[in-house]
Coordinates of C-alpha atoms in Angstrom, one line a residue:
M1 CA -95.8 26.5 -48.2
E2 CA -97.9 24.3 -45.9
G3 CA -100.9 25.6 -44.2
E4 CA -101.1 25.8 -40.4
G5 CA -103.4 23.8 -38.1
E6 CA -105.0 20.4 -38.4
C7 CA -106.9 18.8 -41.4
S8 CA -110.2 17.3 -41.1
D9 CA -109.0 13.8 -42.3
N10 CA -108.6 11.9 -38.9
L11 CA -107.3 15.4 -37.6
F12 CA -104.2 14.8 -39.8
T13 CA -101.2 17.0 -39.0
S14 CA -98.0 16.5 -40.8
V15 CA -94.6 17.1 -38.9
M16 CA -93.8 19.6 -41.7
T17 CA -96.8 21.6 -40.6
L18 CA -95.6 21.5 -36.9
T19 CA -92.2 22.6 -38.0
K20 CA -93.7 25.6 -40.0
M21 CA -95.7 26.5 -36.8
R22 CA -92.4 26.5 -34.9
V23 CA -93.9 24.5 -32.0
P24 CA -91.5 24.8 -28.9
H25 CA -92.4 21.3 -27.7
V26 CA -93.3 18.0 -29.4
P27 CA -97.0 17.3 -28.8
Q28 CA -97.8 14.8 -26.3
R29 CA -98.8 12.2 -28.8
Y30 CA -95.2 12.0 -30.0
V31 CA -93.7 11.5 -26.5
L32 CA -92.4 7.9 -26.1
P33 CA -92.1 6.3 -22.7
P34 CA -88.8 6.7 -21.0
S35 CA -87.6 3.2 -21.8
Q36 CA -88.3 3.7 -25.4
R37 CA -86.5 7.1 -25.9
P38 CA -83.3 7.2 -28.0
N39 CA -79.7 7.6 -26.8
L40 CA -78.5 10.5 -29.0
T41 CA -74.9 10.3 -27.5
L42 CA -73.8 7.1 -29.1
D43 CA -70.3 6.9 -30.4
L44 CA -70.1 7.5 -34.1
T45 CA -66.7 6.1 -34.5
T46 CA -68.0 2.5 -34.5
T47 CA -66.5 0.9 -37.6
L48 CA -69.3 -0.5 -39.7
P49 CA -68.6 -2.4 -43.0
I50 CA -68.1 -0.2 -46.2
I51 CA -67.9 -2.5 -49.3
D52 CA -66.5 -1.5 -52.6
L53 CA -68.8 -3.2 -55.1
S54 CA -66.5 -2.8 -57.9
T55 CA -64.3 -5.6 -56.5
L56 CA -66.9 -8.2 -57.4
H57 CA -66.1 -7.8 -61.0
H58 CA -62.4 -8.6 -60.4
A59 CA -61.7 -12.4 -60.1
S60 CA -58.8 -11.8 -57.9
Q61 CA -60.8 -9.8 -55.4
R62 CA -64.3 -11.4 -55.6
S63 CA -63.7 -14.1 -53.1
L64 CA -62.5 -11.8 -50.4
T65 CA -65.4 -9.3 -51.1
L66 CA -68.0 -12.2 -50.8
D67 CA -66.4 -13.2 -47.6
T68 CA -66.7 -9.6 -46.2
I69 CA -70.4 -9.5 -47.3
Q70 CA -70.9 -12.8 -45.7
G71 CA -69.5 -11.6 -42.4
A72 CA -71.7 -8.4 -42.5
C73 CA -74.8 -10.4 -43.2
K74 CA -74.0 -12.7 -40.3
E75 CA -72.9 -10.1 -37.8
L76 CA -75.2 -7.1 -38.5
G77 CA -77.5 -7.7 -41.4
F78 CA -76.2 -4.5 -42.7
F79 CA -73.4 -2.9 -44.7
Q80 CA -72.8 0.2 -46.8
V81 CA -71.7 0.1 -50.5
V82 CA -69.6 2.5 -52.6
N83 CA -68.7 2.2 -56.3
H84 CA -72.2 0.8 -56.7
G85 CA -72.8 2.1 -60.2
I86 CA -75.2 4.7 -59.5
P87 CA -74.0 8.1 -60.6
L88 CA -73.9 11.0 -58.0
P89 CA -76.1 13.3 -60.1
V90 CA -78.8 10.6 -60.3
I91 CA -78.6 10.3 -56.3
H92 CA -78.6 14.2 -56.0
D93 CA -81.6 14.5 -58.3
A94 CA -83.5 11.9 -56.3
L95 CA -83.0 13.9 -53.0
A96 CA -83.9 17.2 -54.8
A97 CA -87.1 15.6 -56.0
A98 CA -88.0 14.4 -52.4
T99 CA -87.1 17.9 -51.1
E100 CA -89.4 19.6 -53.7
F101 CA -92.3 17.1 -52.9
F102 CA -92.3 17.8 -49.3
N103 CA -92.1 21.6 -49.8
L104 CA -95.4 21.5 -51.6
S105 CA -98.4 22.9 -50.1
L106 CA -100.3 20.6 -47.7
E107 CA -103.4 20.7 -50.0
E108 CA -101.4 19.4 -52.9
K109 CA -100.0 16.4 -50.9
M110 CA -103.4 15.7 -49.2
S111 CA -104.7 14.4 -52.6
L112 CA -102.4 11.4 -52.0
L113 CA -103.2 11.0 -48.2
S114 CA -104.2 7.4 -47.4
D115 CA -104.0 5.1 -44.3
N116 CA -104.6 2.0 -46.4
V117 CA -101.3 0.0 -46.6
H118 CA -102.5 -1.7 -49.9
N119 CA -102.6 1.4 -51.9
P120 CA -100.0 1.8 -54.6
V121 CA -99.3 5.5 -53.8
R122 CA -99.8 7.1 -50.5
Y123 CA -98.8 10.0 -48.5
G124 CA -98.8 10.1 -44.8
T125 CA -97.2 10.8 -41.4
S126 CA -95.9 8.7 -38.5
L127 CA -96.3 4.9 -39.4
N128 CA -100.1 5.0 -39.9
H129 CA -101.5 8.3 -38.5
A130 CA -105.0 6.9 -38.2
S131 CA -104.1 3.9 -35.8
D132 CA -100.8 4.7 -34.1
K133 CA -100.9 4.9 -30.4
V134 CA -97.8 7.0 -30.4
H135 CA -96.9 9.1 -33.4
Y136 CA -93.5 9.3 -35.0
W137 CA -91.8 12.4 -36.2
R138 CA -91.9 11.5 -40.1
D139 CA -93.8 12.5 -43.1
F140 CA -93.6 10.0 -46.1
I141 CA -94.7 9.3 -49.6
K142 CA -94.6 5.6 -50.6
H143 CA -95.2 4.2 -54.2
Y144 CA -94.6 0.9 -56.0
S145 CA -91.8 1.3 -58.7
H146 CA -91.2 -2.0 -60.5
P147 CA -91.9 -2.5 -63.2
I148 CA -91.9 1.1 -63.4
S149 CA -94.1 1.3 -66.4
D150 CA -96.9 -0.2 -64.5
W151 CA -96.7 2.4 -61.8
I152 CA -95.2 5.8 -62.7
H153 CA -98.4 7.2 -64.1
L154 CA -99.7 7.0 -60.5
W155 CA -96.8 9.0 -59.0
P156 CA -97.2 12.6 -58.0
S157 CA -97.3 14.9 -61.0
N158 CA -96.1 17.8 -58.9
P159 CA -93.3 18.8 -58.7
P160 CA -93.0 18.4 -62.5
S161 CA -89.6 16.8 -62.4
Y162 CA -90.5 14.2 -59.8
K163 CA -91.3 11.3 -62.0
D164 CA -88.2 11.8 -64.1
K165 CA -85.7 12.1 -61.2
M166 CA -87.2 9.6 -58.8
G167 CA -87.7 7.2 -61.7
N168 CA -84.1 7.3 -63.0
Y169 CA -83.0 6.5 -59.4
A170 CA -85.6 3.7 -58.9
K171 CA -84.5 2.0 -62.0
A172 CA -80.9 2.2 -61.1
V173 CA -81.5 0.8 -57.7
Q174 CA -83.5 -2.1 -59.0
V175 CA -80.3 -3.1 -61.1
L176 CA -78.2 -2.7 -58.0
H177 CA -80.6 -4.9 -55.9
K178 CA -80.3 -7.8 -58.5
Q179 CA -76.5 -7.6 -58.2
L180 CA -76.6 -7.6 -54.5
M181 CA -79.0 -10.5 -54.4
E182 CA -76.7 -12.6 -56.6
A183 CA -73.8 -11.9 -54.2
I184 CA -75.8 -12.6 -51.0
L185 CA -77.3 -15.8 -52.4
E186 CA -73.7 -17.0 -53.4
T187 CA -72.5 -16.4 -49.8
L188 CA -75.3 -18.8 -48.6
G189 CA -74.3 -21.4 -51.2
L190 CA -77.7 -20.9 -52.9
N191 CA -78.1 -20.9 -56.8
F192 CA -79.3 -17.4 -57.9
G193 CA -80.7 -19.0 -61.2
N194 CA -83.4 -20.8 -59.0
L195 CA -84.8 -17.5 -57.7
Q196 CA -83.8 -15.2 -60.6
K197 CA -87.2 -14.9 -62.1
E198 CA -88.9 -14.2 -58.7
I199 CA -86.2 -11.6 -58.0
E200 CA -86.5 -9.9 -61.4
E201 CA -90.3 -9.8 -61.2
G202 CA -90.5 -8.9 -57.5
N203 CA -91.8 -5.7 -55.8
Q204 CA -90.1 -2.6 -55.5
L205 CA -91.5 -0.1 -53.0
M206 CA -90.0 3.4 -52.6
A207 CA -90.6 5.0 -49.3
I208 CA -89.4 8.6 -49.4
N209 CA -89.1 10.0 -45.8
C210 CA -88.7 13.4 -44.4
Y211 CA -87.6 13.8 -40.8
P212 CA -87.8 17.6 -40.0
A213 CA -85.8 19.2 -37.3
C214 CA -87.4 18.3 -33.9
P215 CA -87.6 20.7 -30.8
E216 CA -87.1 17.7 -28.5
P217 CA -85.3 14.9 -30.2
D218 CA -84.6 13.1 -26.9
L219 CA -88.4 12.4 -26.5
T220 CA -89.3 10.8 -29.6
L221 CA -88.2 8.9 -32.8
G222 CA -88.6 9.3 -36.6
M223 CA -89.2 5.6 -36.9
P224 CA -89.5 3.0 -34.0
P225 CA -87.3 -0.1 -33.8
H226 CA -88.3 -2.5 -36.6
S227 CA -87.0 -4.7 -39.4
D228 CA -88.0 -4.5 -43.1
Y229 CA -90.3 -7.2 -44.5
G230 CA -88.5 -8.0 -47.9
T231 CA -85.2 -9.3 -49.3
L232 CA -83.1 -6.2 -49.1
T233 CA -83.7 -2.5 -48.4
V234 CA -81.4 -0.1 -50.2
L235 CA -81.2 3.2 -48.3
L236 CA -80.0 6.7 -49.5
Q237 CA -79.8 9.3 -46.7
S238 CA -79.0 12.9 -46.6
G239 CA -77.3 12.9 -43.3
P240 CA -76.9 10.8 -40.0
G241 CA -79.9 9.6 -38.1
L242 CA -80.1 5.9 -38.6
Q243 CA -79.3 3.6 -35.8
L244 CA -79.1 -0.3 -35.9
Q245 CA -79.0 -2.9 -33.3
D246 CA -76.1 -5.4 -33.1
N247 CA -76.5 -9.1 -32.1
K248 CA -76.1 -8.0 -28.5
K249 CA -78.9 -5.7 -28.7
K250 CA -76.6 -2.7 -28.7
W251 CA -77.6 0.4 -30.6
L252 CA -75.0 1.7 -33.2
S253 CA -75.2 5.0 -35.0
V254 CA -74.6 4.7 -38.7
P255 CA -72.2 7.4 -40.0
F256 CA -73.1 9.4 -43.2
V257 CA -70.8 8.7 -46.1
E258 CA -71.4 10.9 -49.1
G259 CA -72.5 8.9 -52.1
A260 CA -72.7 5.5 -50.1
L261 CA -75.8 3.5 -50.0
L262 CA -77.0 1.5 -47.1
V263 CA -78.0 -2.3 -47.5
Q264 CA -80.3 -3.7 -44.9
L265 CA -81.2 -7.4 -44.9
G266 CA -85.0 -8.0 -44.6
D267 CA -87.3 -10.7 -43.1
Q268 CA -87.3 -12.7 -46.4
I269 CA -83.6 -13.1 -46.4
E270 CA -83.7 -14.3 -42.7
V271 CA -86.4 -16.8 -43.5
M272 CA -84.7 -17.9 -46.7
S273 CA -81.3 -18.5 -44.9
N274 CA -83.2 -20.2 -42.1
G275 CA -81.8 -17.9 -39.5
Q276 CA -78.1 -17.9 -40.8
Y277 CA -78.6 -14.3 -41.6
K278 CA -80.8 -11.9 -39.5
S279 CA -82.8 -9.0 -40.7
V280 CA -81.5 -5.8 -39.1
V281 CA -83.5 -4.0 -36.4
H282 CA -83.1 -0.3 -37.0
Q283 CA -84.5 3.0 -35.8
V284 CA -84.4 6.7 -36.8
T285 CA -83.3 9.4 -34.4
L286 CA -83.8 13.1 -34.9
S287 CA -82.0 16.4 -34.8
A288 CA -82.9 19.6 -33.2
E289 CA -81.0 21.6 -36.0
N290 CA -81.3 19.6 -39.2
K291 CA -83.9 17.9 -41.4
R292 CA -83.0 14.6 -42.7
L293 CA -84.3 12.9 -46.0
S294 CA -84.0 9.2 -46.8
I295 CA -85.1 7.2 -49.8
A296 CA -85.6 3.6 -48.9
S297 CA -86.1 1.1 -51.9
L298 CA -87.7 -1.9 -50.3
H299 CA -87.4 -5.0 -52.4
S300 CA -89.3 -8.2 -52.1
L301 CA -90.3 -11.2 -54.1
P302 CA -93.7 -11.0 -55.9
I303 CA -96.5 -10.0 -53.6
N304 CA -98.1 -13.5 -53.4
K305 CA -94.9 -15.6 -53.5
K306 CA -94.5 -17.7 -50.5
I307 CA -91.0 -17.9 -49.2
G308 CA -89.6 -20.4 -46.6
P309 CA -86.2 -21.7 -45.6
A310 CA -84.2 -22.8 -48.6
P311 CA -84.2 -26.7 -48.6
E312 CA -80.4 -26.6 -48.9
L313 CA -80.0 -25.0 -45.5
V314 CA -82.3 -27.4 -43.6
D315 CA -81.0 -30.6 -41.9
E316 CA -81.1 -32.4 -38.6
Q317 CA -78.9 -29.8 -36.9
H318 CA -80.8 -26.9 -38.6
P319 CA -84.5 -27.7 -38.6
V320 CA -87.0 -25.5 -40.3
S321 CA -87.1 -22.5 -38.1
Y322 CA -89.8 -20.3 -39.8
N323 CA -93.2 -20.7 -41.5
E324 CA -93.6 -19.5 -45.0
F325 CA -94.8 -16.2 -45.8
S326 CA -95.4 -13.6 -48.6
F327 CA -95.3 -9.9 -48.9
R328 CA -99.2 -9.9 -48.8
D329 CA -99.1 -11.8 -45.6
F330 CA -96.9 -8.9 -44.2
L331 CA -99.3 -6.2 -45.5
N332 CA -102.3 -8.1 -43.9
Y333 CA -100.3 -8.3 -40.6
I334 CA -99.5 -4.6 -40.4
S335 CA -103.1 -3.7 -41.3
S336 CA -104.3 -4.9 -37.9
N337 CA -101.0 -5.0 -35.8
D338 CA -98.7 -2.3 -34.6
I339 CA -95.1 -3.1 -35.6
A340 CA -93.8 -0.9 -32.8
D341 CA -95.3 -3.6 -30.4
K342 CA -94.2 -6.9 -32.2
R343 CA -92.1 -7.4 -35.2
F344 CA -93.8 -9.3 -38.1
I345 CA -91.0 -12.0 -38.3
D346 CA -91.6 -13.0 -34.6
S347 CA -95.2 -14.1 -35.7
I348 CA -93.7 -16.6 -38.2
K349 CA -91.0 -18.2 -36.1
K350 CA -91.4 -21.8 -35.2
S351 CA -91.6 -22.6 -31.5
V352 CA -88.6 -24.5 -30.5

């Protein structure tokens, strides 16, 4: 189990440690200004799109399914998928591996501690514990995962089953990502073949998150409002807690559906579509009673691949709206900027 108290590395304290200490209040460094605090009473009955991916393989249903995907991408930048081809045992094993990792001793996890966003494997808390002005109620481990043979030797060796269980899930999500990208590009009228090589050779970053029960969930967040940098994020969650912002800036709570996976459009899709599709702004709320785990598989084109608006989607009525950027540009940006203050994509939008 975790030791109590703070560690010498930048006075690092994980939220798992705070939970073990049974702190009655969140420390001041986690308290958000009133205007940034979450609304925990949002209506969970909001209907958000759930798409049966098996229908993509039936000629009679494919067109209707693509229309549904297109509508979800335009309206929300988000949808859930079922019948996605990843067996429930693989999903449950990945969540079990995450649980086992976060239950390790603090000393064991500290060997992976880093605040360098370029590190291929790193454990941490908040967004970046060394630089965050306000801290967020989250512990995480992140690691590159594709091609898995290049990275898996760097992953945690403890718990012993971690590489096997998380590796099986990572490989399955990589296959799903390719299928989703093919469908989404088709809805934009773009040729998948033109980007197939970059998609197949692109980056996959697994962000495994632990959001312990929080004594004052109305004062803080697990993650602040942000959008993801890549093409798509495929998210597995163990329970509710994700909120997303619709195109009217209204927050919606995402219900938990057993076995479903959440698909979130990232900044690279927004740029590629020249703004037809938007990357979804989302945040993570907390519970006073329940711990929540999530496994975010963040996909992007290769790290140095510059992406700009697709030429097919640019004309006099729709001029180029974004500058080109790469995943490396994003990493450099977050090394010196706080994404809680300004989204990366706002830094590459062309002025009208």
